[in-house]
Short mmCIF file of C-alpha atoms in Angstrom, two decimals:
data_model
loop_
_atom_site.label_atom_id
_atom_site.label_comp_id
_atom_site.label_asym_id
_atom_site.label_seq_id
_atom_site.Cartn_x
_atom_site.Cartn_y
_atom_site.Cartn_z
CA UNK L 6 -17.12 87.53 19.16
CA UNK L 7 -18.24 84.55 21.85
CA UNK L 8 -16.36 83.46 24.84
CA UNK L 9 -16.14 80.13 26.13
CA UNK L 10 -16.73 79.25 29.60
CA UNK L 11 -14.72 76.46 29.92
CA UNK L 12 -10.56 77.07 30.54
CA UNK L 13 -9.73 76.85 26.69
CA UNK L 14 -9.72 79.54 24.83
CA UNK L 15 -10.72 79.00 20.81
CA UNK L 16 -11.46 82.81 20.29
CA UNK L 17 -7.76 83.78 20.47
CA UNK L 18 -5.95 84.19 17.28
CA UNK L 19 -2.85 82.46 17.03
CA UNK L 20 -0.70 84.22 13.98
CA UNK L 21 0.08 81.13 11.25
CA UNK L 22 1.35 82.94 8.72
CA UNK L 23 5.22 82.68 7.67
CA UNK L 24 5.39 79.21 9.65
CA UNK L 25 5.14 77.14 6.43
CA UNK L 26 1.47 76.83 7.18
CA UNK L 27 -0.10 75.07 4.34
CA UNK L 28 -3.62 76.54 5.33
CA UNK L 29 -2.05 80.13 5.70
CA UNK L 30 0.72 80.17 3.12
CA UNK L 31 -0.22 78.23 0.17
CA UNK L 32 -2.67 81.12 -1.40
CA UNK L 33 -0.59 84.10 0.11
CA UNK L 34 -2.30 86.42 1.82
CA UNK L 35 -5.83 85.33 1.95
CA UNK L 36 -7.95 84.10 4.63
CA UNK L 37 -8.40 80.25 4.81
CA UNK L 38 -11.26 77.74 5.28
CA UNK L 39 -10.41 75.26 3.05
CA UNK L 40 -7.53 72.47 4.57
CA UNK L 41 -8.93 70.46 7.31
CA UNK L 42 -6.68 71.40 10.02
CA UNK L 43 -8.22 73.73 12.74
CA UNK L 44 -6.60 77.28 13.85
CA UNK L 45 -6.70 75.78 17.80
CA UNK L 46 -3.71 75.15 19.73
CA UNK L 47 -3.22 72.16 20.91
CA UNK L 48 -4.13 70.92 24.52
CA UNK L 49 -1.98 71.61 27.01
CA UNK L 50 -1.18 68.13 28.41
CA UNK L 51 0.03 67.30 24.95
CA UNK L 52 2.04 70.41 24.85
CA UNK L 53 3.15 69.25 28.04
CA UNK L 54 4.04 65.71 27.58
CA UNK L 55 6.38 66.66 23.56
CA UNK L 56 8.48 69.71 25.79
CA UNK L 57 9.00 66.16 28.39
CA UNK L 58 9.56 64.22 25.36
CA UNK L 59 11.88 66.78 23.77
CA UNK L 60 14.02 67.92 26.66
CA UNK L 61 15.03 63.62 26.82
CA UNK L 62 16.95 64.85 23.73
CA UNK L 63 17.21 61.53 22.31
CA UNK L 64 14.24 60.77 18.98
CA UNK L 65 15.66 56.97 18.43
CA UNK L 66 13.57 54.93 16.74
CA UNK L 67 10.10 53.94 18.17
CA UNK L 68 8.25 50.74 16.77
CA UNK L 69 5.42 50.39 19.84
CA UNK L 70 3.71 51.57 22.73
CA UNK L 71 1.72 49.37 25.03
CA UNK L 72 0.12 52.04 26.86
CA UNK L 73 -1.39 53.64 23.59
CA UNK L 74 -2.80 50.24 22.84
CA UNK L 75 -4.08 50.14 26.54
CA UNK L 76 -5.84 53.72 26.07
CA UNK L 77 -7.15 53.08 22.72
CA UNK L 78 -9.09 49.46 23.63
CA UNK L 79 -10.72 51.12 26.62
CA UNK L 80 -11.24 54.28 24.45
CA UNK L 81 -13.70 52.32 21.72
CA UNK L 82 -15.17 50.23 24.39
CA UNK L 83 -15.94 53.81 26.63
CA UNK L 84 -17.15 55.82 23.56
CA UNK L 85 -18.44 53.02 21.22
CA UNK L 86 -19.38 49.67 22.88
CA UNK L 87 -16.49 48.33 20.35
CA UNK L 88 -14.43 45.62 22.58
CA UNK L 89 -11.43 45.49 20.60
CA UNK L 90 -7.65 43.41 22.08
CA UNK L 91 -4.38 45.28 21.40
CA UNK L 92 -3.14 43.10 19.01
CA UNK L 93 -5.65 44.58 17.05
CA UNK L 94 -4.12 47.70 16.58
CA UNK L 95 -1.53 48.72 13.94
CA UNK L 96 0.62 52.11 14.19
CA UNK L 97 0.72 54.43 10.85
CA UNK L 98 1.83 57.58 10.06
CA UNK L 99 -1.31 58.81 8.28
CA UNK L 100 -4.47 57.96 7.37
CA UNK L 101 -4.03 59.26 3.65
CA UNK L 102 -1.05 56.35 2.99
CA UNK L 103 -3.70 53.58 4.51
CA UNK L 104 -6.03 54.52 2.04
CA UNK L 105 -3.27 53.43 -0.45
CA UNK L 106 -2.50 50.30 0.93
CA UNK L 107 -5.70 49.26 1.79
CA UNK L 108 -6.50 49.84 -2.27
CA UNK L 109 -3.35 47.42 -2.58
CA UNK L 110 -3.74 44.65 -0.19
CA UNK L 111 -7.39 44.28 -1.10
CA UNK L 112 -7.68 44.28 -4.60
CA UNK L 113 -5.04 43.25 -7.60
CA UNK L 114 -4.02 45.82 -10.22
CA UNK L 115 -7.25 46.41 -12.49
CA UNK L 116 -9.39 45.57 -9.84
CA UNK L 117 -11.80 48.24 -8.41
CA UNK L 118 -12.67 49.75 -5.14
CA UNK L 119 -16.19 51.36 -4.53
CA UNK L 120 -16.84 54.52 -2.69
CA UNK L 121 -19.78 57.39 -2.38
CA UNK L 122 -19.63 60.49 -4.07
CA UNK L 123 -19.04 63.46 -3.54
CA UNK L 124 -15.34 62.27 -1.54
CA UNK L 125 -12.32 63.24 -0.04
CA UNK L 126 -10.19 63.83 -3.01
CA UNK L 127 -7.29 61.32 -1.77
CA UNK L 128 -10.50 58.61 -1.62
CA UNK L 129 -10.38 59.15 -5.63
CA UNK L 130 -6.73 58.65 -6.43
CA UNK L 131 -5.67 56.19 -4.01
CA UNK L 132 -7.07 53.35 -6.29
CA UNK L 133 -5.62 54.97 -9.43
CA UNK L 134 -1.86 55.15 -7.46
CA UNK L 135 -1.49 51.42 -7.24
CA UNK L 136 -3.59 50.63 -10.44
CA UNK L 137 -6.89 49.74 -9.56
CA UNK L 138 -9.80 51.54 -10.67
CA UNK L 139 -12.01 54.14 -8.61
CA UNK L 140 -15.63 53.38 -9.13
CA UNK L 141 -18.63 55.85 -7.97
CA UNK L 142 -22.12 55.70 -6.25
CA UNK L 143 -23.23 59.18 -6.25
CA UNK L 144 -25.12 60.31 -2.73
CA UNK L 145 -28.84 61.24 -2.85
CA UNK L 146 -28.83 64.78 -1.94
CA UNK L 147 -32.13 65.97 -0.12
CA UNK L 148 -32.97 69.58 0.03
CA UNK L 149 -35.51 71.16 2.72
CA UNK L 150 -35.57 74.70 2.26
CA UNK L 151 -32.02 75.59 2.29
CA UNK L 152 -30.79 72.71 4.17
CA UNK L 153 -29.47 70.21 1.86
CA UNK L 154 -28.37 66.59 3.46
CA UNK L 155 -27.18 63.41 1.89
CA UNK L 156 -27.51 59.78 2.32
CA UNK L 157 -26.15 56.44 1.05
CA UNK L 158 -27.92 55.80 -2.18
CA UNK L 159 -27.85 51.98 -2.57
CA UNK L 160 -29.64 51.56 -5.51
CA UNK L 161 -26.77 53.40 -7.35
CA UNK L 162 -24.37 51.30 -4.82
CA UNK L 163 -26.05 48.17 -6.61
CA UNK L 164 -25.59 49.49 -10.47
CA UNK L 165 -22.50 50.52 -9.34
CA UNK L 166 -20.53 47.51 -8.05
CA UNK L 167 -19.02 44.72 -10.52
CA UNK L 168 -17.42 41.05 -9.89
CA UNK L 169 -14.18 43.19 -10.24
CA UNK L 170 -14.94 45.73 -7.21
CA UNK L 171 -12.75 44.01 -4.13
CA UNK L 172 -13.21 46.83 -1.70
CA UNK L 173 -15.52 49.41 -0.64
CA UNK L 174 -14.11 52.68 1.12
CA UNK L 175 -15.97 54.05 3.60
CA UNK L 176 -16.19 58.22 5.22
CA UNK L 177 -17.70 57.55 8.27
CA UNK L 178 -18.39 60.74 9.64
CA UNK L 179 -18.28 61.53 6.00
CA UNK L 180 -15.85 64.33 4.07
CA UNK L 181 -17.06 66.61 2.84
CA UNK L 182 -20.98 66.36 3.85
CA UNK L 183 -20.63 66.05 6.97
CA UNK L 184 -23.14 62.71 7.76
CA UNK L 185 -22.87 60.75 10.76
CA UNK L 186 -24.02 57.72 9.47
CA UNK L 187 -27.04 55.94 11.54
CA UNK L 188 -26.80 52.81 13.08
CA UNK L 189 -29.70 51.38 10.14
CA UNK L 190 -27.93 52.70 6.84
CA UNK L 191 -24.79 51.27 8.30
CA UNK L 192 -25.99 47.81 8.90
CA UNK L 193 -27.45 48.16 5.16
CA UNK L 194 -24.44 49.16 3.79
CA UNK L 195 -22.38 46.48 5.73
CA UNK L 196 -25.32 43.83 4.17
CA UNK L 197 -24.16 45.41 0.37
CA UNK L 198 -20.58 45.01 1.82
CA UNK L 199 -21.30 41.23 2.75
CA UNK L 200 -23.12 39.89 -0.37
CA UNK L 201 -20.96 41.24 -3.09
CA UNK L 202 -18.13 40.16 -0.88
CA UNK L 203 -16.32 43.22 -0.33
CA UNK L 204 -13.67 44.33 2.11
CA UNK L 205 -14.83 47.10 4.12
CA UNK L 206 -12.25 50.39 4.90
CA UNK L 207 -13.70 52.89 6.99
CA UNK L 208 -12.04 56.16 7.38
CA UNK L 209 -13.14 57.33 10.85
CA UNK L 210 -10.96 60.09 11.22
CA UNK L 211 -13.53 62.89 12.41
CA UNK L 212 -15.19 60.17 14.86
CA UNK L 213 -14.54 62.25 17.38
CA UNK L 214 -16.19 65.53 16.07
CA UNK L 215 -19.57 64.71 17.21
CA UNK L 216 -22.25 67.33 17.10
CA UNK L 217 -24.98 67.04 20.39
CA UNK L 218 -27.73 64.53 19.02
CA UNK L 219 -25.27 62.35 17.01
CA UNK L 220 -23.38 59.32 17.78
CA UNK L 221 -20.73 57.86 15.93
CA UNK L 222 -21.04 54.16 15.55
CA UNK L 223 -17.99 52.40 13.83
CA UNK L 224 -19.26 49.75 11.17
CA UNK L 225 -17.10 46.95 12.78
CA UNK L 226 -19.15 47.24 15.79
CA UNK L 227 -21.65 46.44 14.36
CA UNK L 228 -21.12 42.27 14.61
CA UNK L 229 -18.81 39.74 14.26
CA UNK L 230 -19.19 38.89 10.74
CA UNK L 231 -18.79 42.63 9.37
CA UNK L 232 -15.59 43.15 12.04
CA UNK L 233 -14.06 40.15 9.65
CA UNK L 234 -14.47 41.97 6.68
CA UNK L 235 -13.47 45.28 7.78
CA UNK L 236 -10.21 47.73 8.68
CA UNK L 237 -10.91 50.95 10.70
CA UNK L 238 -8.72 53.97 10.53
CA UNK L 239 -8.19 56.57 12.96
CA UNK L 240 -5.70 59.16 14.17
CA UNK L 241 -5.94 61.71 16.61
CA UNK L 242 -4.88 64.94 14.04
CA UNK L 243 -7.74 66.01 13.43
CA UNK L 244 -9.71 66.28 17.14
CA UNK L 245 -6.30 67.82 18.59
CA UNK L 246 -4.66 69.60 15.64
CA UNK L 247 -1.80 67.52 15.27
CA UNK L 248 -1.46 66.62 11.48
CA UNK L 249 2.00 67.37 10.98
CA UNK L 250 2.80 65.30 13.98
CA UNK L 251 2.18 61.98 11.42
CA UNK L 252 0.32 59.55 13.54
CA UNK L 253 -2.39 57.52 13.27
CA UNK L 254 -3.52 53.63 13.63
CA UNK L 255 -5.77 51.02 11.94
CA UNK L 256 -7.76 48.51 13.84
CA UNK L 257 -8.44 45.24 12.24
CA UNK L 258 -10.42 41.89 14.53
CA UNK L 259 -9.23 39.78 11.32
CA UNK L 260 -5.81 37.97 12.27
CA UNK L 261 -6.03 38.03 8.24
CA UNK L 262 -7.30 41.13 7.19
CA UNK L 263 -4.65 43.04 9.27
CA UNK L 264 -1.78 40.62 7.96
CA UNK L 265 -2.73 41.51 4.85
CA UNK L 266 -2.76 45.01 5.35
CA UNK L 267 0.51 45.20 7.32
CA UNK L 268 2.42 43.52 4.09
CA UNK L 269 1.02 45.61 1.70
CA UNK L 270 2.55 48.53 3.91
CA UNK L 271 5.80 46.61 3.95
CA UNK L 272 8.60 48.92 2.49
CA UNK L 273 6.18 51.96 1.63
CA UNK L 274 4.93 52.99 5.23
CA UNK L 275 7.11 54.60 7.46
CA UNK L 276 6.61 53.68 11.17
CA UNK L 277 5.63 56.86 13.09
CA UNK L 278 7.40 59.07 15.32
CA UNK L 279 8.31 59.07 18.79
CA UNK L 280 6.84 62.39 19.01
CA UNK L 281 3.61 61.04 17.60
CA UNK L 282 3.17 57.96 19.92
CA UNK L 283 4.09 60.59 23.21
CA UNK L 284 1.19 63.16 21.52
CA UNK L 285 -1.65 60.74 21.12
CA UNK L 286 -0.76 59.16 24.47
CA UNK L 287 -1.61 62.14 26.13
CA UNK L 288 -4.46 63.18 23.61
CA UNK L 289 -6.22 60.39 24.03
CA UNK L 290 -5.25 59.21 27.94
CA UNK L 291 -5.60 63.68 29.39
CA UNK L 292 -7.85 65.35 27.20
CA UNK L 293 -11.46 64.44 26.50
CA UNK L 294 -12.20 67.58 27.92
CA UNK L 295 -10.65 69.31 25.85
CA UNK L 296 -12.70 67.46 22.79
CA UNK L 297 -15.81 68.61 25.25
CA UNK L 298 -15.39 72.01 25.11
CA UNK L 299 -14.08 72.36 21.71
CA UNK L 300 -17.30 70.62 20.49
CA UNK L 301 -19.25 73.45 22.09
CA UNK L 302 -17.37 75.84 20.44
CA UNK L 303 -17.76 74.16 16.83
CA UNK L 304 -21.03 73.86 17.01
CA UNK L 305 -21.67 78.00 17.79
CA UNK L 306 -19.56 78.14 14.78
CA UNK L 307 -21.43 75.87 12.66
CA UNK L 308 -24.82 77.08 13.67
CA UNK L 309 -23.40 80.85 12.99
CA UNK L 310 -22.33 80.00 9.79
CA UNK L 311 -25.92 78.70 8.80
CA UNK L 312 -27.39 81.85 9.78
CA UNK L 313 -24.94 84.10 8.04
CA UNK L 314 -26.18 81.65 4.93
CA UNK L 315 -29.59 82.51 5.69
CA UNK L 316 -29.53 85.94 5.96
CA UNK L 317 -26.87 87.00 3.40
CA UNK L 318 -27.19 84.31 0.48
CA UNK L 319 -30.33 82.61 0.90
CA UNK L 320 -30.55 81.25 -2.50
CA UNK L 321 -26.86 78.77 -1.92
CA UNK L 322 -27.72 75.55 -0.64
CA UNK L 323 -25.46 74.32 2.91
CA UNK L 324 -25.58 71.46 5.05
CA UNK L 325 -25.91 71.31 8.45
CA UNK L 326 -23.23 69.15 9.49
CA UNK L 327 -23.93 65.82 11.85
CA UNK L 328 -19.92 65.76 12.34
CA UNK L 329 -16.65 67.25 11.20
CA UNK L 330 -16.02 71.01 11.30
CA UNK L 331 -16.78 71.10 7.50
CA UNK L 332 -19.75 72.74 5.96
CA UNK L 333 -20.79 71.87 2.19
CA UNK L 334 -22.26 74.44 0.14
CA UNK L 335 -23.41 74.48 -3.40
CA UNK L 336 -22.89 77.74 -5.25
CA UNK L 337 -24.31 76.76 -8.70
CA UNK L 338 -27.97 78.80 -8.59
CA UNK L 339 -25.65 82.52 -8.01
CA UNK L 340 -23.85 82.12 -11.69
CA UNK L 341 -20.76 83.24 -10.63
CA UNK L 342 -18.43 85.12 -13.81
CA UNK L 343 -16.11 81.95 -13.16
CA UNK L 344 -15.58 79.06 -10.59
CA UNK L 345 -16.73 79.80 -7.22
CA UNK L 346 -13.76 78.72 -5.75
CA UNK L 347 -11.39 81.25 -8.49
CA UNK L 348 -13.91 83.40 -7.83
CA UNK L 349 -13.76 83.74 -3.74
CA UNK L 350 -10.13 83.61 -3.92
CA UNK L 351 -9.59 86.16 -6.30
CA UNK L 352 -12.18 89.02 -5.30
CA UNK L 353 -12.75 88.04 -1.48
CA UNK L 354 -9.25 86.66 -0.93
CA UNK L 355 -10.80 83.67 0.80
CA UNK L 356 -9.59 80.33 0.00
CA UNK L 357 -12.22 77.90 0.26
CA UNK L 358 -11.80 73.93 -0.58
CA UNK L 359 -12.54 73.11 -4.50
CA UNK L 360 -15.89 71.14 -4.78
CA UNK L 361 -14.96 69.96 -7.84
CA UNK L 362 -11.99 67.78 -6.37
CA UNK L 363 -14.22 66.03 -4.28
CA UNK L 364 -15.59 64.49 -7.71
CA UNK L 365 -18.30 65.95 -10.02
CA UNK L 366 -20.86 65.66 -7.96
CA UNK L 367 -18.67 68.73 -6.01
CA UNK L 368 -18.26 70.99 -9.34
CA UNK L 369 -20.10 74.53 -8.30
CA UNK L 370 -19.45 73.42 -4.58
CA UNK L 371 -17.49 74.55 -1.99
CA UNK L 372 -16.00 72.80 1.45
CA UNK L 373 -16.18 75.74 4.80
CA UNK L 374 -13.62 74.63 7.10
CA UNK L 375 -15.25 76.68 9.69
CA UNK L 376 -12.75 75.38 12.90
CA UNK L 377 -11.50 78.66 13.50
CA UNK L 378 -12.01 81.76 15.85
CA UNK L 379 -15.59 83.10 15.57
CA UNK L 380 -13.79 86.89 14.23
CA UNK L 381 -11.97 84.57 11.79
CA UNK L 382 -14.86 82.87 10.30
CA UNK L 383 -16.88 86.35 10.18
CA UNK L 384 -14.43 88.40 8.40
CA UNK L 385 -14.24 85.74 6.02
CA UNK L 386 -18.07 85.61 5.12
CA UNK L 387 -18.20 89.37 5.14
CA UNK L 388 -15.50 89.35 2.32
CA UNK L 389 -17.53 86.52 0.05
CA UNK L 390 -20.54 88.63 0.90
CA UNK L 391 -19.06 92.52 -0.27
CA UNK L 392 -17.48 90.41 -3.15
CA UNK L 393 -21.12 89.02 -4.45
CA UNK L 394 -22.40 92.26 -3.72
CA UNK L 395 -20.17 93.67 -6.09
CA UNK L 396 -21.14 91.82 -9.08
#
């Protein structure tokens, strides 16, 4: 087991189970890397500033706050170059629901919307919910030795689109492969984006779960004329481990683009909670580092996990993650008696995330969620390993 040197402590287990957990009690007792929330309390200055929050006693209604919208401009100019006003800012309660919209104020009902593959499941119904159809562009998937990595394939992107497609979603650092997208494929994509005359979403939800050597660039940074065309969403619950907490915000420099949006939202979109607005204050305003040190600690996980995969199953295929605390593995080549996902649960009692939800490009895949304690994350691969071992 590692320590950290720095005052938080992501060794410690905190005991989930029997707190309606949807990571620890949706598969019973089984150990599980497969929802993207991490096992990490929270920071303390958010902890902090919801018992403040709490002991007001009062939860009224909350439509705004000016000091988020302060923190946030000067957080994508600080971190991104991205010089953004407040007004460009809208308040949601989660990032799945803007997905939704965005497939309904962007394109009419059998209309399509474009996206890579393989995706974040909720990237592949969102279309589908409001009656527009989900249309694929498969990844390229490079392999050097038993690193495999993908990248935006845009000849597919160009067979792919139609007159029909209205909008292209975009996973930007990308679930479940893990890509930080580069500043050149980016500006590419944005060109596709541009002459086909689509409406850019970008999901940049892990932005701030940066490995050392990466740098998350948001596509409407990018320039003026791509910023028109596109809606950013972000939320702090993934960086701080606040999901539940139901907060997030788009950010749209298109007077149009975000009117749009906000109508289609109109009567299906819940504002967000006070709770949520006090939490991401803090998150965002106290506790970069927080993200710092937590960084650190993912990335001793991640590089752990690749050589446990090295040295116990050689012959399964993993990514090395740019971003996100989620490691993509391809279980195909071990022929497994039945679905490696079944199969893990069942005789390991680890719950990993489905592959094959994430599209068919995913089916014999797995998604690691490997943002847990260090003891966590090894108990779990010794149980996949003693369960291979017993075939």
């Amino acid at each position: 087991m590692t320590t950290t040197t720095s005052p938080y402590d992501f060794d410690t287990y905190v005991e989930r189970r029997n707190t309606g957990s949807a990571k620890w009690d949706y598969f019973g007792d089984v150990l599980p890397l497969w929802v993207a929330d991490s096992d990490f309390r929270c920071p303390e200055p958010v902890l902090r500033a919801m018992h403040e929050r709490v002991d007001h006693g009062i939860f009224g209604y909350q439509m705004d706050s000016p000091r988020l919208r302060e923190i946030l401009v000067e957080r994508m100019a600080s971190h991104y170059g991205w010089i953004i006003e407040a007004k460009n800012i809208t308040f949601l309660p989660n990032l799945v629901s803007a997905l939704n919209v965005s497939a309904r104020a962007f394109a009419e009902p059998g209309e399509s919307v474009l996206m890579n593959s393989p995706i974040y499941p909720p990237f592949i119904s969102a279309p589908k919910n409001g009656g527009r159809e989900a249309i694929f562009a498969e990844l390229a998937q490079i392999q050097q030795g038993q690193i495999i990595r993908y990248e935006i394939d845009f000849d597919r992107l160009e067979a792919a689109v139609t007159p029909s497609t209205k909008v292209f979603l975009l996973c930007n650092p990308h679930n479940p492969v893990g890509r930080v997208y580069e500043k050149w494929e980016l500006e590419k994509l944005a060109d596709f984006c541009m002459r086909h005359n689509l409406i850019i979403c970008s999901d940049d939800i892990h932005c701030d779960l940066i490995f050392d050597g990466y740098r998350h660039q948001p596509i409407a940074a990018l320039a003026p004329e791509v910023a028109a065309r596109t809606i950013t969403i972000m939320a702090p619950s993934k960086t701080f481990n606040m999901p539940t907490l139901g907060f997030g915000f788009a950010i749209a420099q298109s007077e149009d683009i975000l009117k749009r949006f906000q109508t289609a939202s109109d009567g299906i979109m819940a504002h967000p909670g006070a709770i949520g607005y006090v939490a991401a204050e803090a998150a965002y305003g106290q506790c970069q580092d927080y993200v710092d040190a937590l960084m650190v600690y993912l990335e001793g996980n991640r590089n752990y996990l690749l050589r446990y995969f090295e040295e116990n199953f050689p012959q399964v295929p993993i990514t090395r993650p740019e971003g996100t605390y989620l490691a993509w593995s391809d279980w195909n080549a071990l022929n497994l008696p039945e679905a490696p996902f079944k199969f893990f649960l069942e005789k390991a009692k680890v719950a990993f995330s489905d592959g094959a939800s994430f599209g068919k490009p995913g089916e014999g895949f797995l998604r690691i969620n490997f943002a847990c304690p260090r003891a966590t994350l090894t108990e779990a691969l010794e149980r996949v390993s003693a369960a291979i071992a017993s075939l």
